[in-house]
Amino acid sequence: MNLFKVLPLLLSLLAVRGQDDDMPDFDEVMGEMDANKDGQVSWDEMFGEDLDEMPDDIKAQYKDVYKECDTDSDGLISREELPKLFEKMNALEDAEDEEAAGNDEI
């Protein structure tokens, strides 16, 4: 099961693509995720109700990535921090895909 598909963050990132089709338009993504329009995205805005259904180990991985990308340690993801978050989330998704492919071969 690919848990990333249920996350609003990644749905937004994958749905809103930039010119080169490799990176999304982060201004649009921020607009989609920033529910209170304060120019930053909170943990709850990012993951919302998906947290209730998320396994604890996955939730911990996301929390670690979120904290790592929150470079000013204010508990929020700014527009400037969003590309790093996108990169790290893609890396997690790639690792999950590789693990699933390895399990399929067994």
mmCIF file of C-alpha atoms in Angstrom:
data_model
loop_
_atom_site.group_PDB
_atom_site.id
_atom_site.type_symbol
_atom_site.label_atom_id
_atom_site.label_comp_id
_atom_site.label_asym_id
_atom_site.label_seq_id
_atom_site.Cartn_x
_atom_site.Cartn_y
_atom_site.Cartn_z
ATOM 1 C CA MET A 1 0.000 0.000 0.000
ATOM 2 C CA ASN A 2 1.410 3.371 -1.008
ATOM 3 C CA LEU A 3 0.470 5.701 1.849
ATOM 4 C CA PHE A 4 1.821 8.722 0.031
ATOM 5 C CA LYS A 5 -1.150 8.675 -2.334
ATOM 6 C CA VAL A 6 -3.530 9.507 0.508
ATOM 7 C CA LEU A 7 -1.648 12.547 1.713
ATOM 8 C CA PRO A 8 -2.945 15.931 0.638
ATOM 9 C CA LEU A 9 0.603 17.215 0.380
ATOM 10 C CA LEU A 10 1.727 14.723 -2.199
ATOM 11 C CA LEU A 11 -1.539 14.817 -4.060
ATOM 12 C CA SER A 12 -1.074 18.558 -4.402
ATOM 13 C CA LEU A 13 2.573 18.228 -5.340
ATOM 14 C CA LEU A 14 1.864 15.632 -7.986
ATOM 15 C CA ALA A 15 -1.215 17.397 -9.359
ATOM 16 C CA VAL A 16 0.413 20.808 -9.749
ATOM 17 C CA ARG A 17 3.405 20.504 -12.046
ATOM 18 C CA GLY A 18 5.839 23.190 -13.082
ATOM 19 C CA GLN A 19 7.120 23.936 -16.552
ATOM 20 C CA ASP A 20 9.755 21.188 -16.652
ATOM 21 C CA ASP A 21 7.294 18.522 -15.395
ATOM 22 C CA ASP A 22 9.846 17.446 -12.778
ATOM 23 C CA MET A 23 9.027 19.986 -10.111
ATOM 24 C CA PRO A 24 5.642 21.379 -9.138
ATOM 25 C CA ASP A 25 4.780 25.053 -9.042
ATOM 26 C CA PHE A 26 5.474 25.562 -5.352
ATOM 27 C CA ASP A 27 3.513 28.819 -5.203
ATOM 28 C CA GLU A 28 0.403 26.944 -6.344
ATOM 29 C CA VAL A 29 1.107 24.057 -3.980
ATOM 30 C CA MET A 30 1.459 26.477 -1.071
ATOM 31 C CA GLY A 31 -1.847 28.075 -2.037
ATOM 32 C CA GLU A 32 -3.552 24.674 -2.079
ATOM 33 C CA MET A 33 -2.207 23.538 1.293
ATOM 34 C CA ASP A 34 -2.213 26.806 3.264
ATOM 35 C CA ALA A 35 -5.760 26.620 4.639
ATOM 36 C CA ASN A 36 -5.501 29.707 6.856
ATOM 37 C CA LYS A 37 -3.576 31.686 4.199
ATOM 38 C CA ASP A 38 -0.785 32.762 6.548
ATOM 39 C CA GLY A 39 1.908 31.927 3.985
ATOM 40 C CA GLN A 40 3.060 28.827 5.855
ATOM 41 C CA VAL A 41 1.861 25.250 6.210
ATOM 42 C CA SER A 42 1.374 23.634 9.597
ATOM 43 C CA TRP A 43 1.669 19.931 10.359
ATOM 44 C CA ASP A 44 -2.140 19.705 10.564
ATOM 45 C CA GLU A 45 -2.661 21.588 7.300
ATOM 46 C CA MET A 46 -0.224 19.246 5.623
ATOM 47 C CA PHE A 47 -1.454 15.883 6.882
ATOM 48 C CA GLY A 48 -4.842 16.578 8.487
ATOM 49 C CA GLU A 49 -7.094 13.607 9.077
ATOM 50 C CA ASP A 50 -4.686 11.232 7.317
ATOM 51 C CA LEU A 51 -2.711 11.091 10.567
ATOM 52 C CA ASP A 52 -5.473 9.056 12.218
ATOM 53 C CA GLU A 53 -5.096 6.258 9.678
ATOM 54 C CA MET A 54 -1.333 6.413 9.323
ATOM 55 C CA PRO A 55 0.833 3.700 10.940
ATOM 56 C CA ASP A 56 3.042 5.036 13.720
ATOM 57 C CA ASP A 57 6.303 4.200 11.929
ATOM 58 C CA ILE A 58 5.250 6.120 8.802
ATOM 59 C CA LYS A 59 3.996 9.016 10.920
ATOM 60 C CA ALA A 60 7.388 9.144 12.670
ATOM 61 C CA GLN A 61 9.211 9.222 9.312
ATOM 62 C CA TYR A 62 7.028 12.094 8.108
ATOM 63 C CA LYS A 63 7.525 13.970 11.370
ATOM 64 C CA ASP A 64 11.303 13.605 11.034
ATOM 65 C CA VAL A 65 11.223 14.921 7.451
ATOM 66 C CA TYR A 66 8.929 17.776 8.461
ATOM 67 C CA LYS A 67 11.253 18.799 11.302
ATOM 68 C CA GLU A 68 14.338 18.496 9.094
ATOM 69 C CA CYS A 69 12.789 20.715 6.423
ATOM 70 C CA ASP A 70 11.605 23.283 8.964
ATOM 71 C CA THR A 71 14.987 25.018 8.858
ATOM 72 C CA ASP A 72 13.973 27.947 11.054
ATOM 73 C CA SER A 73 12.405 25.601 13.656
ATOM 74 C CA ASP A 74 9.168 27.584 13.896
ATOM 75 C CA GLY A 75 7.001 24.475 13.492
ATOM 76 C CA LEU A 76 5.769 25.601 10.071
ATOM 77 C CA ILE A 77 6.849 24.983 6.484
ATOM 78 C CA SER A 78 7.387 28.176 4.526
ATOM 79 C CA ARG A 79 7.360 28.582 0.750
ATOM 80 C CA GLU A 80 11.169 28.575 0.849
ATOM 81 C CA GLU A 81 11.244 25.289 2.788
ATOM 82 C CA LEU A 82 8.694 23.535 0.572
ATOM 83 C CA PRO A 83 11.091 22.406 -2.210
ATOM 84 C CA LYS A 84 13.298 20.608 0.326
ATOM 85 C CA LEU A 85 10.220 18.935 1.781
ATOM 86 C CA PHE A 86 9.157 17.840 -1.717
ATOM 87 C CA GLU A 87 12.625 16.393 -2.360
ATOM 88 C CA LYS A 88 12.661 14.476 0.942
ATOM 89 C CA MET A 89 9.122 13.149 0.486
ATOM 90 C CA ASN A 90 10.013 11.942 -3.016
ATOM 91 C CA ALA A 91 13.018 10.132 -1.544
ATOM 92 C CA LEU A 92 10.758 8.412 1.004
ATOM 93 C CA GLU A 93 8.349 7.427 -1.747
ATOM 94 C CA ASP A 94 11.196 6.064 -3.885
ATOM 95 C CA ALA A 95 12.475 4.008 -0.952
ATOM 96 C CA GLU A 96 8.978 2.658 -0.316
ATOM 97 C CA ASP A 97 8.591 1.746 -4.004
ATOM 98 C CA GLU A 98 11.957 -0.032 -4.010
ATOM 99 C CA GLU A 99 11.029 -1.948 -0.883
ATOM 100 C CA ALA A 100 7.687 -2.974 -2.392
ATOM 101 C CA ALA A 101 9.410 -4.084 -5.606
ATOM 102 C CA GLY A 102 11.864 -6.151 -3.576
ATOM 103 C CA ASN A 103 9.032 -7.821 -1.709
ATOM 104 C CA ASP A 104 7.285 -8.639 -4.994
ATOM 105 C CA GLU A 105 10.357 -10.546 -6.178
ATOM 106 C CA ILE A 106 10.329 -12.897 -3.200
#
